[in-house]
Amino acid sequence: MKIGVVGHGRMGKKIQEVIESYEHEVVFPKVSLKEATTLSFPSNISLLIDFSHADNLEKVLDYGAAHQLPVVIGTTGYSEEQFQAIEAFGQRFPILYSANFSLGIFVMNQLVKQAAELLKTWQIELIEKHHDQKKDASSGTAQSLLASMQEVRKLSPVFQWKDQPRKTDEIGVHSLRIGSLPGEHEVLFASTDEVLSIKHESFSNQIFAEGAVSAAFWLSNQPAGYYQLADTLGG
């Protein structure tokens, strides 16, 4: 099977390695999307995986629709309007979006949601760390963790310190970009005399590539719809 991959950075190269380990063929676009007005590939593909840039979404969806392809997206930094476009694509063709393809992060989302619901009066801070080449801040994974907690508790994110004490319904979101860190996310819950920390560390982007490729194989057998990682796990 030929699988089209958009994005030839760290993740694109790792995804290529994983796909080839399954003895499938990777096909990259004919021309970089920085230079092309439309997406094109040198040969026909059966699946499309996008780990590029939010600005490329329209081109990716247009190609997927024109060729009736399942599309897996791991790009972050989308606007609300772009997420609406992804959902609209799912009305006609199968598409799966995830800000993070790690099983550990999937479980972490469940845990922080439960903690936020049970520890209603505790203060919460979210800290995420990534390599110095990551462009978006806060990360898509941090945004997903925040959204999980906001499902059960009113929380207003604060991205810059206000020189005043944090309010109970506020959550500090801190982003660090340094060195070659592959990714770390930690949510701290604190009362006056105790602290609960829920933390995930990734030591290689291999886990994300494996997750994305597995999701793509799963998606290739699904009907039209907008899917998330939980769907591939039976969640």
CSV table of C-alpha atoms in Angstrom, one decimal:
chain,number,residue,atom,x,y,z
A,1,MET,CA,0.0,0.0,0.0
A,2,LYS,CA,1.2,3.5,-0.8
A,3,ILE,CA,0.7,6.1,2.0
A,4,GLY,CA,1.1,9.8,1.3
A,5,VAL,CA,2.8,11.7,4.1
A,6,VAL,CA,2.7,15.5,4.3
A,7,GLY,CA,5.5,17.0,6.4
A,8,HIS,CA,9.1,16.0,6.1
A,9,GLY,CA,10.4,17.2,9.5
A,10,ARG,CA,11.2,15.0,12.5
A,11,MET,CA,7.8,13.4,12.6
A,12,GLY,CA,7.5,12.9,8.9
A,13,LYS,CA,10.8,11.1,8.8
A,14,LYS,CA,9.9,8.9,11.8
A,15,ILE,CA,6.5,8.1,10.2
A,16,GLN,CA,8.3,7.1,7.1
A,17,GLU,CA,10.5,4.7,9.1
A,18,VAL,CA,7.5,3.1,10.7
A,19,ILE,CA,5.5,2.7,7.5
A,20,GLU,CA,8.4,1.1,5.8
A,21,SER,CA,8.9,-1.3,8.7
A,22,TYR,CA,5.4,-2.6,7.9
A,23,GLU,CA,6.6,-3.0,4.3
A,24,HIS,CA,4.4,-0.3,2.9
A,25,GLU,CA,5.6,2.5,0.6
A,26,VAL,CA,5.8,6.2,1.6
A,27,VAL,CA,5.0,8.8,-1.0
A,28,PHE,CA,5.9,12.4,-0.3
A,29,PRO,CA,4.4,15.4,-2.2
A,30,LYS,CA,5.9,16.4,-5.6
A,31,VAL,CA,6.6,19.9,-4.4
A,32,SER,CA,6.8,21.4,-0.9
A,33,LEU,CA,3.5,23.0,0.1
A,34,LYS,CA,5.5,26.2,0.9
A,35,GLU,CA,6.0,26.5,-2.8
A,36,ALA,CA,2.9,24.8,-4.2
A,37,THR,CA,-0.7,26.2,-4.3
A,38,THR,CA,-2.1,22.6,-4.4
A,39,LEU,CA,-1.1,19.3,-3.0
A,40,SER,CA,0.1,16.6,-5.4
A,41,PHE,CA,1.9,13.3,-5.3
A,42,PRO,CA,4.0,11.5,-7.9
A,43,SER,CA,1.8,8.4,-7.7
A,44,ASN,CA,-1.6,7.3,-6.5
A,45,ILE,CA,-1.9,6.8,-2.7
A,46,SER,CA,-4.4,4.9,-0.5
A,47,LEU,CA,-4.0,6.9,2.7
A,48,LEU,CA,-3.0,10.4,3.7
A,49,ILE,CA,-1.1,11.3,6.9
A,50,ASP,CA,-0.5,15.0,7.6
A,51,PHE,CA,2.1,16.2,10.2
A,52,SER,CA,3.0,19.5,8.6
A,53,HIS,CA,1.6,23.0,9.4
A,54,ALA,CA,-1.8,24.4,10.1
A,55,ASP,CA,-1.6,26.6,7.0
A,56,ASN,CA,-1.7,23.4,4.8
A,57,LEU,CA,-5.0,22.2,6.0
A,58,GLU,CA,-7.1,23.4,3.1
A,59,LYS,CA,-4.7,21.8,0.6
A,60,VAL,CA,-4.7,18.5,2.5
A,61,LEU,CA,-8.5,18.3,2.8
A,62,ASP,CA,-9.0,19.3,-0.9
A,63,TYR,CA,-6.7,16.5,-2.0
A,64,GLY,CA,-8.3,14.0,0.3
A,65,ALA,CA,-11.8,14.9,-1.0
A,66,ALA,CA,-10.7,14.9,-4.6
A,67,HIS,CA,-9.3,11.4,-4.3
A,68,GLN,CA,-11.7,10.1,-1.7
A,69,LEU,CA,-9.0,9.2,0.8
A,70,PRO,CA,-9.0,8.5,4.5
A,71,VAL,CA,-7.0,11.3,6.2
A,72,VAL,CA,-5.1,11.2,9.5
A,73,ILE,CA,-4.0,14.5,10.9
A,74,GLY,CA,-1.5,15.1,13.8
A,75,THR,CA,-0.8,18.8,13.0
A,76,THR,CA,-1.6,21.2,15.8
A,77,GLY,CA,-2.3,25.0,16.0
A,78,TYR,CA,-5.6,25.0,14.2
A,79,SER,CA,-8.2,27.7,14.6
A,80,GLU,CA,-11.8,26.9,15.5
A,81,GLU,CA,-12.8,27.5,11.8
A,82,GLN,CA,-10.2,24.9,10.7
A,83,PHE,CA,-11.6,22.3,13.2
A,84,GLN,CA,-15.0,22.9,11.7
A,85,ALA,CA,-13.5,22.2,8.2
A,86,ILE,CA,-12.1,18.9,9.5
A,87,GLU,CA,-15.5,17.9,10.9
A,88,ALA,CA,-17.2,18.9,7.7
A,89,PHE,CA,-14.7,16.6,5.8
A,90,GLY,CA,-15.8,13.8,8.0
A,91,GLN,CA,-19.4,14.0,6.8
A,92,ARG,CA,-18.2,12.7,3.4
A,93,PHE,CA,-14.9,10.8,4.1
A,94,PRO,CA,-13.2,9.2,7.1
A,95,ILE,CA,-10.8,11.5,8.9
A,96,LEU,CA,-9.1,11.2,12.3
A,97,TYR,CA,-7.5,14.1,14.2
A,98,SER,CA,-5.4,13.8,17.3
A,99,ALA,CA,-3.0,16.4,18.9
A,100,ASN,CA,-1.1,13.4,20.4
A,101,PHE,CA,-1.0,9.8,19.3
A,102,SER,CA,0.5,8.4,22.6
A,103,LEU,CA,-1.6,5.9,24.5
A,104,GLY,CA,-0.1,7.3,27.7
A,105,ILE,CA,-1.4,10.8,26.9
A,106,PHE,CA,-4.8,9.3,26.1
A,107,VAL,CA,-4.9,7.8,29.6
A,108,MET,CA,-3.5,11.1,31.1
A,109,ASN,CA,-6.5,13.0,29.7
A,110,GLN,CA,-8.9,10.6,31.5
A,111,LEU,CA,-6.9,11.0,34.8
A,112,VAL,CA,-6.7,14.8,34.8
A,113,LYS,CA,-10.4,15.0,34.0
A,114,GLN,CA,-11.3,12.8,36.9
A,115,ALA,CA,-8.9,14.7,39.3
A,116,ALA,CA,-10.4,18.1,38.2
A,117,GLU,CA,-13.9,16.8,39.0
A,118,LEU,CA,-13.0,15.3,42.4
A,119,LEU,CA,-10.7,18.1,43.6
A,120,LYS,CA,-13.1,20.9,42.9
A,121,THR,CA,-11.4,23.5,45.2
A,122,TRP,CA,-7.8,22.7,44.4
A,123,GLN,CA,-5.6,25.0,42.3
A,124,ILE,CA,-4.3,23.6,39.0
A,125,GLU,CA,-1.2,24.4,36.9
A,126,LEU,CA,-0.2,22.8,33.6
A,127,ILE,CA,3.4,22.7,32.5
A,128,GLU,CA,4.6,21.5,29.1
A,129,LYS,CA,8.1,21.2,27.7
A,130,HIS,CA,9.3,20.6,24.1
A,131,HIS,CA,12.3,21.0,21.9
A,132,ASP,CA,13.4,24.5,20.8
A,133,GLN,CA,12.2,24.0,17.2
A,134,LYS,CA,8.5,23.5,18.1
A,135,LYS,CA,6.6,26.4,16.8
A,136,ASP,CA,3.2,26.4,18.6
A,137,ALA,CA,2.8,27.2,22.3
A,138,SER,CA,1.0,26.0,24.2
A,139,SER,CA,1.2,22.5,22.6
A,140,GLY,CA,-1.8,20.8,21.1
A,141,THR,CA,-1.5,18.1,23.8
A,142,ALA,CA,-1.6,20.8,26.5
A,143,GLN,CA,-4.7,22.2,24.9
A,144,SER,CA,-6.4,18.8,24.9
A,145,LEU,CA,-5.5,18.3,28.6
A,146,LEU,CA,-7.0,21.7,29.4
A,147,ALA,CA,-10.2,20.8,27.4
A,148,SER,CA,-10.5,17.6,29.3
A,149,MET,CA,-10.5,19.4,32.6
A,150,GLN,CA,-12.8,22.1,31.3
A,151,GLU,CA,-15.5,19.4,30.6
A,152,VAL,CA,-16.0,19.0,34.3
A,153,ARG,CA,-14.9,22.3,35.8
A,154,LYS,CA,-15.0,25.9,34.9
A,155,LEU,CA,-11.3,26.9,34.3
A,156,SER,CA,-9.9,30.0,32.6
A,157,PRO,CA,-6.4,29.5,31.2
A,158,VAL,CA,-3.8,32.1,32.1
A,159,PHE,CA,-0.8,32.1,29.7
A,160,GLN,CA,1.0,35.0,31.2
A,161,TRP,CA,1.5,35.9,34.8
A,162,LYS,CA,-0.7,38.8,36.0
A,163,ASP,CA,1.3,39.9,39.0
A,164,GLN,CA,-1.5,38.9,41.3
A,165,PRO,CA,-2.6,35.7,43.1
A,166,ARG,CA,-4.2,33.0,40.9
A,167,LYS,CA,-8.0,32.7,41.3
A,168,THR,CA,-9.6,29.4,42.0
A,169,ASP,CA,-11.2,29.1,38.6
A,170,GLU,CA,-7.9,30.0,36.8
A,171,ILE,CA,-5.3,27.5,35.5
A,172,GLY,CA,-1.8,28.6,34.7
A,173,VAL,CA,-0.5,27.1,31.4
A,174,HIS,CA,3.3,27.2,31.0
A,175,SER,CA,5.3,26.4,27.9
A,176,LEU,CA,9.0,25.7,27.8
A,177,ARG,CA,11.0,25.4,24.6
A,178,ILE,CA,14.6,24.2,25.1
A,179,GLY,CA,17.2,21.8,23.7
A,180,SER,CA,16.0,18.6,22.0
A,181,LEU,CA,13.3,17.5,24.5
A,182,PRO,CA,10.7,15.3,22.7
A,183,GLY,CA,7.9,16.2,25.0
A,184,GLU,CA,6.8,16.4,28.6
A,185,HIS,CA,3.4,17.3,30.1
A,186,GLU,CA,2.6,17.7,33.8
A,187,VAL,CA,-0.6,18.8,35.6
A,188,LEU,CA,-0.3,19.8,39.2
A,189,PHE,CA,-3.3,19.8,41.6
A,190,ALA,CA,-2.6,21.6,44.9
A,191,SER,CA,-4.4,22.3,48.2
A,192,THR,CA,-2.9,24.0,51.2
A,193,ASP,CA,-1.0,21.0,52.4
A,194,GLU,CA,-0.7,18.5,49.6
A,195,VAL,CA,0.1,18.3,45.9
A,196,LEU,CA,-1.0,15.7,43.3
A,197,SER,CA,1.1,15.5,40.1
A,198,ILE,CA,0.1,13.7,36.9
A,199,LYS,CA,3.0,13.6,34.5
A,200,HIS,CA,3.8,12.1,31.1
A,201,GLU,CA,7.3,12.1,29.5
A,202,SER,CA,8.1,10.9,26.0
A,203,PHE,CA,11.7,9.9,25.3
A,204,SER,CA,11.3,9.5,21.5
A,205,ASN,CA,8.9,10.5,18.8
A,206,GLN,CA,8.7,6.8,17.9
A,207,ILE,CA,5.6,6.5,20.1
A,208,PHE,CA,3.7,9.2,18.1
A,209,ALA,CA,4.7,7.8,14.7
A,210,GLU,CA,3.6,4.3,15.7
A,211,GLY,CA,0.3,5.6,17.0
A,212,ALA,CA,-0.3,7.7,13.9
A,213,VAL,CA,0.4,4.8,11.5
A,214,SER,CA,-1.7,2.4,13.5
A,215,ALA,CA,-4.5,4.9,13.4
A,216,ALA,CA,-4.2,5.2,9.7
A,217,PHE,CA,-4.4,1.5,9.2
A,218,TRP,CA,-7.5,1.4,11.4
A,219,LEU,CA,-9.1,4.4,9.6
A,220,SER,CA,-8.7,2.8,6.2
A,221,ASN,CA,-11.4,0.3,7.2
A,222,GLN,CA,-13.9,2.9,8.5
A,223,PRO,CA,-16.9,4.6,6.9
A,224,ALA,CA,-17.1,8.4,6.6
A,225,GLY,CA,-16.9,10.1,10.0
A,226,TYR,CA,-14.8,12.4,12.2
A,227,TYR,CA,-12.8,10.2,14.5
A,228,GLN,CA,-10.4,10.6,17.4
A,229,LEU,CA,-7.8,8.4,19.0
A,230,ALA,CA,-10.3,7.0,21.5
A,231,ASP,CA,-12.3,5.5,18.7
A,232,THR,CA,-9.3,3.4,17.6
A,233,LEU,CA,-9.0,2.0,21.1
A,234,GLY,CA,-12.7,1.2,21.4
A,235,GLY,CA,-13.3,4.1,23.7
